[in-house]
mmCIF file of C-alpha atoms in Angstrom:
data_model
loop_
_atom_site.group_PDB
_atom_site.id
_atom_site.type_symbol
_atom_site.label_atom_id
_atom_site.label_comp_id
_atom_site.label_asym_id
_atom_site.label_seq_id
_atom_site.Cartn_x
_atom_site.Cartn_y
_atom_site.Cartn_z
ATOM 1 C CA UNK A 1040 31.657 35.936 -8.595
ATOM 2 C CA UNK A 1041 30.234 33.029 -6.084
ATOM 3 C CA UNK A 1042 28.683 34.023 -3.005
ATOM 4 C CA UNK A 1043 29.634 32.766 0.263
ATOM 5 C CA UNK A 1044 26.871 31.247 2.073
ATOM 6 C CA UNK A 1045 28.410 29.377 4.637
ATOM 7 C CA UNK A 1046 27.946 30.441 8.506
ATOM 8 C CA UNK A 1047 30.704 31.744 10.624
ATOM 9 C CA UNK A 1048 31.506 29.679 13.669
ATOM 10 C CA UNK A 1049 33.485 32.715 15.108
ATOM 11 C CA UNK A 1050 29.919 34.283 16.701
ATOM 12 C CA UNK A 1051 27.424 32.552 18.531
ATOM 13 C CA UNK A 1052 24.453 31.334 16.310
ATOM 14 C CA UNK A 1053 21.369 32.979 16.865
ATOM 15 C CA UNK A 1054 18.317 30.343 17.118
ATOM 16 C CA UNK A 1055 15.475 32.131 15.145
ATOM 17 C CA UNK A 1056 12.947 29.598 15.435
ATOM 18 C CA UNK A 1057 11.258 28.064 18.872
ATOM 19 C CA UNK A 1058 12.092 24.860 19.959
ATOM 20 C CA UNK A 1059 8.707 23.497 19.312
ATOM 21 C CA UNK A 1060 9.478 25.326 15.329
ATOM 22 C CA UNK A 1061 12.393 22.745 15.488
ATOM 23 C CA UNK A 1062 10.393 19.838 15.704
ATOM 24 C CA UNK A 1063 8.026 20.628 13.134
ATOM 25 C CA UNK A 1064 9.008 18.297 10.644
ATOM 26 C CA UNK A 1065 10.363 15.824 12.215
ATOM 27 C CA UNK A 1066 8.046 13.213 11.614
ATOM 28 C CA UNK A 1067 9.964 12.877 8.024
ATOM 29 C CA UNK A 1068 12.267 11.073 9.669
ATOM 30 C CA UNK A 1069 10.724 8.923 12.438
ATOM 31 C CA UNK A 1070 9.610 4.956 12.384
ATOM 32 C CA UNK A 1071 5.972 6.162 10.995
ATOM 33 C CA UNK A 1072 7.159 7.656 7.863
ATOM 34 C CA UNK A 1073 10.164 4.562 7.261
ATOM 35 C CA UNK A 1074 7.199 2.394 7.591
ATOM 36 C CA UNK A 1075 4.336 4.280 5.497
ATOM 37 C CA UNK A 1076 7.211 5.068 2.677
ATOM 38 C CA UNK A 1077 7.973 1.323 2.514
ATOM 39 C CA UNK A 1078 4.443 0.273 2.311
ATOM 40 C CA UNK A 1079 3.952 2.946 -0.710
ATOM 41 C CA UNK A 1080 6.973 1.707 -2.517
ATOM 42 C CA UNK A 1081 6.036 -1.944 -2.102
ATOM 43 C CA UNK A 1082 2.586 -1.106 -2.713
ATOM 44 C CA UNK A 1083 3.564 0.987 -6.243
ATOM 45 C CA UNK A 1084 6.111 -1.761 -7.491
ATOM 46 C CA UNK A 1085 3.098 -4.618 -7.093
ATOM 47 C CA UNK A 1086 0.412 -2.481 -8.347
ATOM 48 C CA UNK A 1087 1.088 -3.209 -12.366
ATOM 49 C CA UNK A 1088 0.606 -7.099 -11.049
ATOM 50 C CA UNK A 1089 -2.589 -6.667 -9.460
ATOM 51 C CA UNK A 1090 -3.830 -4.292 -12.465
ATOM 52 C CA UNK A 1091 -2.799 -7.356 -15.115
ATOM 53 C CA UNK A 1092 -5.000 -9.892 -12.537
ATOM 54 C CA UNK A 1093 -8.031 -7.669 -12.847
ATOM 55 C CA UNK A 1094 -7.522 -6.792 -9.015
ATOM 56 C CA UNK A 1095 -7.445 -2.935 -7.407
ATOM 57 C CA UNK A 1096 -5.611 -2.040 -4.148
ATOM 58 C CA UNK A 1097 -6.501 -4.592 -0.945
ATOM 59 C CA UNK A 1098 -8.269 -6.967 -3.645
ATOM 60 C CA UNK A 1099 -5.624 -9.457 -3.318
ATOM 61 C CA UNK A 1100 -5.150 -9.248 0.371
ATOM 62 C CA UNK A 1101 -9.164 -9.998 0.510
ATOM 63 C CA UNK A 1102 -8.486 -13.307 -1.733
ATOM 64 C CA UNK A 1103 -5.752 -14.139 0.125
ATOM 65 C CA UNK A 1104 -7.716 -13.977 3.456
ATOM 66 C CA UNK A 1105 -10.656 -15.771 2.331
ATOM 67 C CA UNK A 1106 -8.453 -18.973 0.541
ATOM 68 C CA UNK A 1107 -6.950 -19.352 4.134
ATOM 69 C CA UNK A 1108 -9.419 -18.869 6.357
ATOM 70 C CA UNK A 1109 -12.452 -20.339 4.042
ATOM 71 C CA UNK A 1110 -16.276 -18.719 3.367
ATOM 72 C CA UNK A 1111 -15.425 -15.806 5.460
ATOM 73 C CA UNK A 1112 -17.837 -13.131 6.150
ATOM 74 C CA UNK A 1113 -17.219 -9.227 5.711
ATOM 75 C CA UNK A 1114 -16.796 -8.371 9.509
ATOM 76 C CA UNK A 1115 -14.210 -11.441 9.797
ATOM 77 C CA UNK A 1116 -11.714 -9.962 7.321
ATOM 78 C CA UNK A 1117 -12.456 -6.218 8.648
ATOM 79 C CA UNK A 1118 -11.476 -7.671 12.160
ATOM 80 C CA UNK A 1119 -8.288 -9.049 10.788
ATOM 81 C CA UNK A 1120 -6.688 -6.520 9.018
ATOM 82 C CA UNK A 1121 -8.453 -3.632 11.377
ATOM 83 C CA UNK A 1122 -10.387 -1.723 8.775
ATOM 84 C CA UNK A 1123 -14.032 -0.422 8.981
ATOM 85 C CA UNK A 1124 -16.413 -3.182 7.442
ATOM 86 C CA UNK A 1125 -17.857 -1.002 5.092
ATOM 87 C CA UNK A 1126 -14.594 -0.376 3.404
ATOM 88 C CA UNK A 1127 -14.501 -4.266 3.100
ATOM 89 C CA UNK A 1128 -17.574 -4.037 1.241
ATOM 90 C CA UNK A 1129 -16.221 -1.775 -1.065
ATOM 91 C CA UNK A 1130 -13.635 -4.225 -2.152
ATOM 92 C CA UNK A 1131 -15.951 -7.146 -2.117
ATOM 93 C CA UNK A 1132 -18.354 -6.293 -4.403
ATOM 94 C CA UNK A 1133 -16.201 -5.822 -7.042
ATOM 95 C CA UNK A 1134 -14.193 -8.898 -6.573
ATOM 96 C CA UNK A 1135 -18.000 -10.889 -6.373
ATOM 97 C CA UNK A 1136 -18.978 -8.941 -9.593
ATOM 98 C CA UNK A 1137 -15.206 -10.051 -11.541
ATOM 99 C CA UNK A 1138 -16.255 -13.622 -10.875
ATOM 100 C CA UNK A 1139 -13.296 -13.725 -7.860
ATOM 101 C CA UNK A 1140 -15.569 -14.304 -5.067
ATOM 102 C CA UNK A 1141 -19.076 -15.923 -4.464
ATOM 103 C CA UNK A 1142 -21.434 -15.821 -2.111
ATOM 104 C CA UNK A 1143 -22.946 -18.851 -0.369
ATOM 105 C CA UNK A 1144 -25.683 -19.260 2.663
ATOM 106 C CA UNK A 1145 -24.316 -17.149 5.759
ATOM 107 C CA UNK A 1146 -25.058 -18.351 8.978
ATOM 108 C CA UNK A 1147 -28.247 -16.229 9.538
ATOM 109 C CA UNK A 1148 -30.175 -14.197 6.450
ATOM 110 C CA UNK A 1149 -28.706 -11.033 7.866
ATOM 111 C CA UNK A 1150 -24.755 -12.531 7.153
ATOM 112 C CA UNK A 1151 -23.326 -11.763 4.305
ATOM 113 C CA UNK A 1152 -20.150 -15.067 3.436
ATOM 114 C CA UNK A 1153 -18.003 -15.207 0.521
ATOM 115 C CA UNK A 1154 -16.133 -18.253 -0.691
ATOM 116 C CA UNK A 1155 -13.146 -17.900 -3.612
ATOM 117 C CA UNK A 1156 -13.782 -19.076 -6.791
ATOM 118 C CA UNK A 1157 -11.268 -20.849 -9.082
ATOM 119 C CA UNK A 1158 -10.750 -17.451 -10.785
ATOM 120 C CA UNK A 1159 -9.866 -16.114 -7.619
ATOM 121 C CA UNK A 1160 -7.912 -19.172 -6.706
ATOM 122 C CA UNK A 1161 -5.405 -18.470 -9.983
ATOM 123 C CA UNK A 1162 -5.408 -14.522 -9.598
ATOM 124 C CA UNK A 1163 -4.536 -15.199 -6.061
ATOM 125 C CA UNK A 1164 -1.584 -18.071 -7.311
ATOM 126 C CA UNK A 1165 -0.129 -15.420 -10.076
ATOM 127 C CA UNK A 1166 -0.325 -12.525 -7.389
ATOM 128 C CA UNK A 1167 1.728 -14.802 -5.049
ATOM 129 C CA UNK A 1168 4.298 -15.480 -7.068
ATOM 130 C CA UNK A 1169 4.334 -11.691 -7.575
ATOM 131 C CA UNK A 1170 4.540 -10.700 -3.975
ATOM 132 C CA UNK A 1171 7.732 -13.838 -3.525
ATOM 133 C CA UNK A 1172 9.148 -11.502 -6.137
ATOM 134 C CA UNK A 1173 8.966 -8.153 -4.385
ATOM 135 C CA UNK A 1174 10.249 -10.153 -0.988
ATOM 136 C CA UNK A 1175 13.384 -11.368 -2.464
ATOM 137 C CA UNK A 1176 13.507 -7.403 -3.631
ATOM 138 C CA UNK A 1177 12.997 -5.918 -0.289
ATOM 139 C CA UNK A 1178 15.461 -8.555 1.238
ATOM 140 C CA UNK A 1179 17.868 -8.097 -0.830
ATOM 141 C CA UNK A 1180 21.358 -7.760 1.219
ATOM 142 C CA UNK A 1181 19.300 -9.139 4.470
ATOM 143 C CA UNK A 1182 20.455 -12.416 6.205
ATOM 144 C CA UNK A 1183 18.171 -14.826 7.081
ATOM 145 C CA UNK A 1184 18.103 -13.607 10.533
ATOM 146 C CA UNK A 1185 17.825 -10.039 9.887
ATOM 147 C CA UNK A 1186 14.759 -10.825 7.354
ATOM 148 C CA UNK A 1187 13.105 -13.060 10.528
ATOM 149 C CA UNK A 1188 14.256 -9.850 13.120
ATOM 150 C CA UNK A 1189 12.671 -7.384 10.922
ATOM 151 C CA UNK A 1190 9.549 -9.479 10.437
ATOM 152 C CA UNK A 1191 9.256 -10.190 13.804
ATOM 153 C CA UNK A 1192 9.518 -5.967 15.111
ATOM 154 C CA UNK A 1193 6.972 -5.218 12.829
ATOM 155 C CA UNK A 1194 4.526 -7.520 14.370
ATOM 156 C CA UNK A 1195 5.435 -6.534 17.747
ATOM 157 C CA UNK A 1196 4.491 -2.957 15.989
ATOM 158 C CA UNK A 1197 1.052 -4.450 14.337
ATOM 159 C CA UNK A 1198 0.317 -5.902 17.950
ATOM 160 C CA UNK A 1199 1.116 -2.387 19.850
ATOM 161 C CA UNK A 1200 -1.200 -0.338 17.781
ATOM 162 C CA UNK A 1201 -3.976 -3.220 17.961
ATOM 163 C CA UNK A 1202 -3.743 -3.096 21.700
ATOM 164 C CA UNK A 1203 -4.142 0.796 21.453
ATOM 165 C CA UNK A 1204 -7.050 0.632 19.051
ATOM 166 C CA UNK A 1205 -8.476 -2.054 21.316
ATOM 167 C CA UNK A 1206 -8.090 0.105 24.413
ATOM 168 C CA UNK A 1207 -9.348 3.570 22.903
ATOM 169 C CA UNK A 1208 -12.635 1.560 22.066
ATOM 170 C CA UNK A 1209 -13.114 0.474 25.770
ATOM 171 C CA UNK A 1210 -12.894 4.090 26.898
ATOM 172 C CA UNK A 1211 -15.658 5.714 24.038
#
């Protein structure tokens, strides 16, 4: 015999938990978690790419950085994609050690600059392609203007929480 589990709507429901209790949770559902679940799932679909190019996680973004902006040094592509420097150097060394990256004369002895090699320069090519791949993916179903809207908001979201990383530094 089933049991009846639903709620009767003939009394008044009792609320067991406190409205802060309610909350707790939330954040499931809010713009943080839409965002960070994206990133995973984009993240997880190009890994197998990456892993084929001899790359980790970040590698590529590094190569990508460096065949833009030219012999970069480490606290130029920390600054750009706000991470701590030494985390940089952490994906660096590898990438120098693979043959990806080299390093040339910095601008004082203390300066450590990196240029991309041409093994970095077809890694980087192959992982394009991959990442045109996982955009026509992620668009699929978008219009042109929704993919441009949605490109757009997240800046304006990358530009926020650079502004409040900015301004928590002036007040330490």
């Amino acid at each position: 015999m089933a049991q009846d589990n639903s709620i009767s709507t003939d009394a008044p429901m009792q609320q067991s938990a406190s409205d802060e209790d309610m909350r707790l949770g939330m954040s499931l559902n809010d713009i943080h978690m839409s965002i960070s679940r994206a990133f995973h799932t984009m993240n997880n679909t190009t890994r197998p790419c990456a892993r084929s190019l001899g790359l980790g996680q970040g590698q590529p973004r590094i190569l990508s950085y460096i065949a833009v902006h030219g012999v970069s040094t480490q606290r130029e592509i920390a600054r750009f994609y706000s991470i701590d420097p030494s985390a940089v150097s952490r994906l660096l060394d590898p990438l120098e050690r693979e043959g990806f990256l080299t390093s040339v004369p910095g601008r004082d002895r203390r300066t450590r600059a990196l240029d991309i090699t041409e093994k970095g320069k077809h890694a980087l090519a192959a992982w394009e392609d991959e990442c045109r791949r996982v955009d026509r993916i992620m668009f699929r179903g978008f219009t042109s203007e929704e993919e441009t809207t949605l490109r757009d908001m997240l800046e304006r979201v990358r530009k926020n929480m650079a502004d409040e990383l900015e301004a928590g530094k002036k007040h330490e």
